Amino acid sequence: MASLATRVERLLDGPRPLPIVQAGDPVLRTPARPYAEDPLEPGLLAALIAAMRETMLAAPGVGLAAPQVGLGVRIAVIEDTAAVPTSIALARERTPVPFRVLVDPSYEAVDDELVSFYEGCLSVAGYQAVVARSRAVRLRCTDEQGRAVDEELTGWPARIVAHEVDHLDGMLYLDRAVTRSLTSNENYLSRWATPVPDVAGQALGF
Ligand code: ZN
């Protein structure tokens, strides 16, 4: 396979926003390679990060992992500054996440507390499902400057980090989802967009 730099250059020569790989492509099911094993020169890394951010915001989404644009390398971007109703923000602990880059990230649960909410994925377009995830996670990675990060996140930011790092491990949220909760985006928006998925649980049987 061509070097990461060559593949990134080819990708950046193509259309913007970058095409988002959909479920069924093996790149989404293959553990991504540590970035530190084959780093890019700083200008190319910056260009890749800018293209990933543009793609995430255009989708729109709150996170994007490199395998979702066809690159099996452990880089993800996250950003969540969307205005959401207060009731939803409170129930889901959806606090704003400024733009940031996760390089070679990993996470672990801080404790046993799980919280269940609907989530979706740009690589499984059109659907959402309930996933039980740790309310708080410890994130370890570096940023795009190579500075070490070791911090705890709680609530929706923890969910975003876990979802994106799972991508780098070859997992999709559906692997962890309550399958009976699966809903089209249209049905989610018209029926199940409540702060917590209790009404959906009663109606759909999960
Ligand atoms: Zn995803």
PDB file of C-alpha atoms and ligand atoms in Angstrom:
ATOM      1  CA  MET A   1       0.000   0.000   0.000  1.00  0.00           C
ATOM      2  CA  ALA A   2       1.184   3.541  -0.707  1.00  0.00           C
ATOM      3  CA  SER A   3       2.554   5.551   2.203  1.00  0.00           C
ATOM      4  CA  LEU A   4       0.129   7.496   4.335  1.00  0.00           C
ATOM      5  CA  ALA A   5       1.506  10.752   2.918  1.00  0.00           C
ATOM      6  CA  THR A   6       0.779   9.633  -0.652  1.00  0.00           C
ATOM      7  CA  ARG A   7      -2.731   8.516   0.232  1.00  0.00           C
ATOM      8  CA  VAL A   8      -3.439  11.789   2.043  1.00  0.00           C
ATOM      9  CA  GLU A   9      -2.171  13.814  -0.937  1.00  0.00           C
ATOM     10  CA  ARG A  10      -4.442  11.842  -3.283  1.00  0.00           C
ATOM     11  CA  LEU A  11      -7.398  12.333  -0.957  1.00  0.00           C
ATOM     12  CA  LEU A  12      -6.789  16.081  -0.706  1.00  0.00           C
ATOM     13  CA  ASP A  13      -6.604  16.321  -4.503  1.00  0.00           C
ATOM     14  CA  GLY A  14     -10.194  15.031  -4.680  1.00  0.00           C
ATOM     15  CA  PRO A  15     -13.596  16.572  -3.938  1.00  0.00           C
ATOM     16  CA  ARG A  16     -14.551  18.603  -0.848  1.00  0.00           C
ATOM     17  CA  PRO A  17     -16.100  17.942   1.499  1.00  0.00           C
ATOM     18  CA  LEU A  18     -14.337  14.575   1.523  1.00  0.00           C
ATOM     19  CA  PRO A  19     -16.548  11.592   0.636  1.00  0.00           C
ATOM     20  CA  ILE A  20     -17.626   9.750   3.794  1.00  0.00           C
ATOM     21  CA  VAL A  21     -17.136   5.986   3.698  1.00  0.00           C
ATOM     22  CA  GLN A  22     -20.295   3.996   4.463  1.00  0.00           C
ATOM     23  CA  ALA A  23     -20.704   0.775   6.462  1.00  0.00           C
ATOM     24  CA  GLY A  24     -19.603  -2.276   4.517  1.00  0.00           C
ATOM     25  CA  ASP A  25     -16.187  -0.882   3.622  1.00  0.00           C
ATOM     26  CA  PRO A  26     -13.439  -2.913   5.333  1.00  0.00           C
ATOM     27  CA  VAL A  27     -11.572   0.275   6.313  1.00  0.00           C
ATOM     28  CA  LEU A  28     -14.281   0.785   8.952  1.00  0.00           C
ATOM     29  CA  ARG A  29     -13.679  -2.715  10.311  1.00  0.00           C
ATOM     30  CA  THR A  30      -9.881  -2.703  10.446  1.00  0.00           C
ATOM     31  CA  PRO A  31      -8.012  -1.379  13.512  1.00  0.00           C
ATOM     32  CA  ALA A  32      -6.311   1.811  12.377  1.00  0.00           C
ATOM     33  CA  ARG A  33      -2.529   2.128  12.451  1.00  0.00           C
ATOM     34  CA  PRO A  34      -0.865   4.315  15.092  1.00  0.00           C
ATOM     35  CA  TYR A  35      -0.150   7.717  13.593  1.00  0.00           C
ATOM     36  CA  ALA A  36       3.220   7.900  15.363  1.00  0.00           C
ATOM     37  CA  GLU A  37       4.459   4.930  13.284  1.00  0.00           C
ATOM     38  CA  ASP A  38       4.256   6.890  10.024  1.00  0.00           C
ATOM     39  CA  PRO A  39       3.768  10.594  10.790  1.00  0.00           C
ATOM     40  CA  LEU A  40       3.042  13.254   8.186  1.00  0.00           C
ATOM     41  CA  GLU A  41       5.042  16.408   7.731  1.00  0.00           C
ATOM     42  CA  PRO A  42       3.321  19.246   9.630  1.00  0.00           C
ATOM     43  CA  GLY A  43       1.846  21.031   6.616  1.00  0.00           C
ATOM     44  CA  LEU A  44       0.243  17.880   5.263  1.00  0.00           C
ATOM     45  CA  LEU A  45      -1.130  16.938   8.680  1.00  0.00           C
ATOM     46  CA  ALA A  46      -2.617  20.430   9.013  1.00  0.00           C
ATOM     47  CA  ALA A  47      -4.217  20.140   5.564  1.00  0.00           C
ATOM     48  CA  LEU A  48      -5.699  16.743   6.418  1.00  0.00           C
ATOM     49  CA  ILE A  49      -7.092  18.032   9.712  1.00  0.00           C
ATOM     50  CA  ALA A  50      -8.633  21.051   7.972  1.00  0.00           C
ATOM     51  CA  ALA A  51     -10.276  18.808   5.366  1.00  0.00           C
ATOM     52  CA  MET A  52     -11.611  16.459   8.054  1.00  0.00           C
ATOM     53  CA  ARG A  53     -13.035  19.395  10.008  1.00  0.00           C
ATOM     54  CA  GLU A  54     -14.675  20.839   6.905  1.00  0.00           C
ATOM     55  CA  THR A  55     -16.176  17.420   6.141  1.00  0.00           C
ATOM     56  CA  MET A  56     -17.454  16.931   9.712  1.00  0.00           C
ATOM     57  CA  LEU A  57     -19.094  20.357   9.809  1.00  0.00           C
ATOM     58  CA  ALA A  58     -20.638  19.987   6.359  1.00  0.00           C
ATOM     59  CA  ALA A  59     -22.191  16.595   7.109  1.00  0.00           C
ATOM     60  CA  PRO A  60     -23.102  17.869   9.777  1.00  0.00           C
ATOM     61  CA  GLY A  61     -21.603  15.800  12.558  1.00  0.00           C
ATOM     62  CA  VAL A  62     -19.810  16.235  15.875  1.00  0.00           C
ATOM     63  CA  GLY A  63     -16.930  13.861  15.184  1.00  0.00           C
ATOM     64  CA  LEU A  64     -15.077  12.262  12.298  1.00  0.00           C
ATOM     65  CA  ALA A  65     -12.440   9.539  12.401  1.00  0.00           C
ATOM     66  CA  ALA A  66      -9.854   9.076   9.654  1.00  0.00           C
ATOM     67  CA  PRO A  67     -11.217   5.644   8.580  1.00  0.00           C
ATOM     68  CA  GLN A  68     -14.459   7.439   7.687  1.00  0.00           C
ATOM     69  CA  VAL A  69     -12.562   9.205   4.915  1.00  0.00           C
ATOM     70  CA  GLY A  70     -10.792   5.994   3.941  1.00  0.00           C
ATOM     71  CA  LEU A  71      -7.576   6.392   5.950  1.00  0.00           C
ATOM     72  CA  GLY A  72      -6.674   3.654   8.405  1.00  0.00           C
ATOM     73  CA  VAL A  73      -4.745   5.881  10.793  1.00  0.00           C
ATOM     74  CA  ARG A  74      -5.510   6.810  14.391  1.00  0.00           C
ATOM     75  CA  ILE A  75      -6.637  10.424  13.986  1.00  0.00           C
ATOM     76  CA  ALA A  76     -10.070  11.870  14.781  1.00  0.00           C
ATOM     77  CA  VAL A  77     -11.559  15.341  14.995  1.00  0.00           C
ATOM     78  CA  ILE A  78     -14.417  16.385  17.279  1.00  0.00           C
ATOM     79  CA  GLU A  79     -16.425  19.595  17.680  1.00  0.00           C
ATOM     80  CA  ASP A  80     -19.878  20.092  19.130  1.00  0.00           C
ATOM     81  CA  THR A  81     -21.081  23.658  19.377  1.00  0.00           C
ATOM     82  CA  ALA A  82     -24.626  23.132  18.076  1.00  0.00           C
ATOM     83  CA  ALA A  83     -27.444  24.803  19.961  1.00  0.00           C
ATOM     84  CA  VAL A  84     -29.729  22.151  21.456  1.00  0.00           C
ATOM     85  CA  PRO A  85     -32.873  22.565  23.568  1.00  0.00           C
ATOM     86  CA  THR A  86     -32.067  23.066  27.257  1.00  0.00           C
ATOM     87  CA  SER A  87     -34.027  19.973  28.322  1.00  0.00           C
ATOM     88  CA  ILE A  88     -31.926  17.812  25.999  1.00  0.00           C
ATOM     89  CA  ALA A  89     -28.663  19.494  26.948  1.00  0.00           C
ATOM     90  CA  LEU A  90     -29.360  18.881  30.641  1.00  0.00           C
ATOM     91  CA  ALA A  91     -30.545  15.273  30.333  1.00  0.00           C
ATOM     92  CA  ARG A  92     -27.674  14.265  28.074  1.00  0.00           C
ATOM     93  CA  GLU A  93     -25.062  16.496  29.716  1.00  0.00           C
ATOM     94  CA  ARG A  94     -24.427  17.885  26.253  1.00  0.00           C
ATOM     95  CA  THR A  95     -21.883  20.569  26.986  1.00  0.00           C
ATOM     96  CA  PRO A  96     -20.076  22.341  24.141  1.00  0.00           C
ATOM     97  CA  VAL A  97     -16.897  20.752  22.784  1.00  0.00           C
ATOM     98  CA  PRO A  98     -14.523  23.186  21.078  1.00  0.00           C
ATOM     99  CA  PHE A  99     -12.758  21.863  18.005  1.00  0.00           C
ATOM    100  CA  ARG A 100      -9.960  19.466  18.854  1.00  0.00           C
ATOM    101  CA  VAL A 101      -7.827  16.783  17.269  1.00  0.00           C
ATOM    102  CA  LEU A 102      -7.253  13.359  18.824  1.00  0.00           C
ATOM    103  CA  VAL A 103      -4.048  11.654  17.686  1.00  0.00           C
ATOM    104  CA  ASP A 104      -3.422   8.041  18.734  1.00  0.00           C
ATOM    105  CA  PRO A 105      -6.269   8.196  21.263  1.00  0.00           C
ATOM    106  CA  SER A 106      -7.484   5.559  23.667  1.00  0.00           C
ATOM    107  CA  TYR A 107     -10.131   5.688  26.357  1.00  0.00           C
ATOM    108  CA  GLU A 108     -11.249   3.731  29.353  1.00  0.00           C
ATOM    109  CA  ALA A 109     -14.285   3.919  31.609  1.00  0.00           C
ATOM    110  CA  VAL A 110     -13.775   5.953  34.786  1.00  0.00           C
ATOM    111  CA  ASP A 111     -16.299   3.818  36.703  1.00  0.00           C
ATOM    112  CA  ASP A 112     -19.236   1.469  36.107  1.00  0.00           C
ATOM    113  CA  GLU A 113     -21.882   4.120  35.434  1.00  0.00           C
ATOM    114  CA  LEU A 114     -23.550   3.723  32.035  1.00  0.00           C
ATOM    115  CA  VAL A 115     -25.975   6.091  30.337  1.00  0.00           C
ATOM    116  CA  SER A 116     -28.187   5.235  27.353  1.00  0.00           C
ATOM    117  CA  PHE A 117     -29.052   7.648  24.572  1.00  0.00           C
ATOM    118  CA  TYR A 118     -29.742   7.662  20.862  1.00  0.00           C
ATOM    119  CA  GLU A 119     -26.714   8.264  18.678  1.00  0.00           C
ATOM    120  CA  GLY A 120     -25.964   8.064  14.990  1.00  0.00           C
ATOM    121  CA  CYS A 121     -22.954   7.840  12.709  1.00  0.00           C
ATOM    122  CA  LEU A 122     -22.049   9.553   9.457  1.00  0.00           C
ATOM    123  CA  SER A 123     -20.940   6.132   8.153  1.00  0.00           C
ATOM    124  CA  VAL A 124     -24.343   4.566   8.878  1.00  0.00           C
ATOM    125  CA  ALA A 125     -26.318   7.296   7.179  1.00  0.00           C
ATOM    126  CA  GLY A 126     -30.017   7.640   7.904  1.00  0.00           C
ATOM    127  CA  TYR A 127     -30.327   5.745  11.192  1.00  0.00           C
ATOM    128  CA  GLN A 128     -29.908   6.112  14.932  1.00  0.00           C
ATOM    129  CA  ALA A 129     -29.949   3.638  17.809  1.00  0.00           C
ATOM    130  CA  VAL A 130     -29.603   3.648  21.565  1.00  0.00           C
ATOM    131  CA  VAL A 131     -26.131   2.875  22.917  1.00  0.00           C
ATOM    132  CA  ALA A 132     -25.244   2.411  26.573  1.00  0.00           C
ATOM    133  CA  ARG A 133     -21.877   4.048  27.188  1.00  0.00           C
ATOM    134  CA  SER A 134     -19.797   5.099  30.130  1.00  0.00           C
ATOM    135  CA  ARG A 135     -20.937   8.425  31.535  1.00  0.00           C
ATOM    136  CA  ALA A 136     -17.296   9.350  32.148  1.00  0.00           C
ATOM    137  CA  VAL A 137     -14.172   8.259  30.305  1.00  0.00           C
ATOM    138  CA  ARG A 138     -10.468   8.882  30.670  1.00  0.00           C
ATOM    139  CA  LEU A 139      -8.990   9.998  27.357  1.00  0.00           C
ATOM    140  CA  ARG A 140      -5.320   9.618  26.551  1.00  0.00           C
ATOM    141  CA  CYS A 141      -3.856  10.814  23.272  1.00  0.00           C
ATOM    142  CA  THR A 142      -1.726  13.557  21.837  1.00  0.00           C
ATOM    143  CA  ASP A 143      -2.951  16.656  20.086  1.00  0.00           C
ATOM    144  CA  GLU A 144      -1.918  17.691  16.577  1.00  0.00           C
ATOM    145  CA  GLN A 145       1.209  19.357  18.017  1.00  0.00           C
ATOM    146  CA  GLY A 146       2.289  16.117  19.694  1.00  0.00           C
ATOM    147  CA  ARG A 147       1.445  17.326  23.207  1.00  0.00           C
ATOM    148  CA  ALA A 148       0.264  14.628  25.597  1.00  0.00           C
ATOM    149  CA  VAL A 149      -3.380  14.671  26.703  1.00  0.00           C
ATOM    150  CA  ASP A 150      -4.697  12.804  29.742  1.00  0.00           C
ATOM    151  CA  GLU A 151      -8.091  13.958  30.936  1.00  0.00           C
ATOM    152  CA  GLU A 152     -11.529  12.880  32.082  1.00  0.00           C
ATOM    153  CA  LEU A 153     -14.652  13.765  30.160  1.00  0.00           C
ATOM    154  CA  THR A 154     -18.236  13.384  31.321  1.00  0.00           C
ATOM    155  CA  GLY A 155     -21.568  13.304  29.541  1.00  0.00           C
ATOM    156  CA  TRP A 156     -21.971  13.894  25.810  1.00  0.00           C
ATOM    157  CA  PRO A 157     -18.305  14.793  25.235  1.00  0.00           C
ATOM    158  CA  ALA A 158     -17.370  11.385  26.705  1.00  0.00           C
ATOM    159  CA  ARG A 159     -19.827   9.720  24.294  1.00  0.00           C
ATOM    160  CA  ILE A 160     -18.335  11.536  21.302  1.00  0.00           C
ATOM    161  CA  VAL A 161     -14.799  10.533  22.272  1.00  0.00           C
ATOM    162  CA  ALA A 162     -15.786   6.891  22.823  1.00  0.00           C
ATOM    163  CA  HIS A 163     -17.655   6.755  19.485  1.00  0.00           C
ATOM    164  CA  GLU A 164     -14.676   8.168  17.561  1.00  0.00           C
ATOM    165  CA  VAL A 165     -12.039   6.041  19.282  1.00  0.00           C
ATOM    166  CA  ASP A 166     -14.201   2.977  18.619  1.00  0.00           C
ATOM    167  CA  HIS A 167     -13.945   3.823  14.907  1.00  0.00           C
ATOM    168  CA  LEU A 168     -10.151   3.636  15.203  1.00  0.00           C
ATOM    169  CA  ASP A 169     -10.524   0.166  16.714  1.00  0.00           C
ATOM    170  CA  GLY A 170     -12.676  -1.069  13.803  1.00  0.00           C
ATOM    171  CA  MET A 171     -15.975  -0.760  15.675  1.00  0.00           C
ATOM    172  CA  LEU A 172     -19.240   0.887  14.718  1.00  0.00           C
ATOM    173  CA  TYR A 173     -21.785   2.120  17.244  1.00  0.00           C
ATOM    174  CA  LEU A 174     -24.177  -0.562  16.004  1.00  0.00           C
ATOM    175  CA  ASP A 175     -21.860  -3.175  17.553  1.00  0.00           C
ATOM    176  CA  ARG A 176     -22.806  -1.745  20.958  1.00  0.00           C
ATOM    177  CA  ALA A 177     -26.376  -0.647  20.190  1.00  0.00           C
ATOM    178  CA  VAL A 178     -29.697  -1.947  21.467  1.00  0.00           C
ATOM    179  CA  THR A 179     -30.852  -3.229  18.096  1.00  0.00           C
ATOM    180  CA  ARG A 180     -34.566  -2.969  18.873  1.00  0.00           C
ATOM    181  CA  SER A 181     -34.112   0.780  19.271  1.00  0.00           C
ATOM    182  CA  LEU A 182     -32.994   1.243  15.644  1.00  0.00           C
ATOM    183  CA  THR A 183     -34.905   4.064  13.979  1.00  0.00           C
ATOM    184  CA  SER A 184     -34.706   6.038  10.777  1.00  0.00           C
ATOM    185  CA  ASN A 185     -33.695   9.648  11.241  1.00  0.00           C
ATOM    186  CA  GLU A 186     -37.173  10.666  10.086  1.00  0.00           C
ATOM    187  CA  ASN A 187     -38.873   8.572  12.752  1.00  0.00           C
ATOM    188  CA  TYR A 188     -36.373   9.740  15.355  1.00  0.00           C
ATOM    189  CA  LEU A 189     -37.102  13.386  14.649  1.00  0.00           C
ATOM    190  CA  SER A 190     -40.891  12.974  14.480  1.00  0.00           C
ATOM    191  CA  ARG A 191     -41.315  10.498  17.360  1.00  0.00           C
ATOM    192  CA  TRP A 192     -38.324   9.798  19.586  1.00  0.00           C
ATOM    193  CA  ALA A 193     -36.317  13.023  19.989  1.00  0.00           C
ATOM    194  CA  THR A 194     -37.085  13.212  23.714  1.00  0.00           C
ATOM    195  CA  PRO A 195     -34.347  14.063  26.239  1.00  0.00           C
ATOM    196  CA  VAL A 196     -34.080  10.388  27.284  1.00  0.00           C
ATOM    197  CA  PRO A 197     -35.215   7.389  25.179  1.00  0.00           C
ATOM    198  CA  ASP A 198     -37.928   6.197  27.590  1.00  0.00           C
ATOM    199  CA  VAL A 199     -40.896   6.764  25.270  1.00  0.00           C
ATOM    200  CA  ALA A 200     -39.110   5.008  22.420  1.00  0.00           C
ATOM    201  CA  GLY A 201     -38.250   2.129  24.748  1.00  0.00           C
ATOM    202  CA  GLN A 202     -41.884   1.571  25.653  1.00  0.00           C
ATOM    203  CA  ALA A 203     -43.127   1.812  22.087  1.00  0.00           C
ATOM    204  CA  LEU A 204     -40.357  -0.189  20.401  1.00  0.00           C
ATOM    205  CA  GLY A 205     -39.852  -2.746  23.161  1.00  0.00           C
ATOM    206  CA  PHE A 206     -36.343  -2.254  24.467  1.00  0.00           C
TER     207      PHE A 206
HETATM  208 ZN    ZN B   1     -19.305   7.316  13.576  1.00  0.00          ZN
END
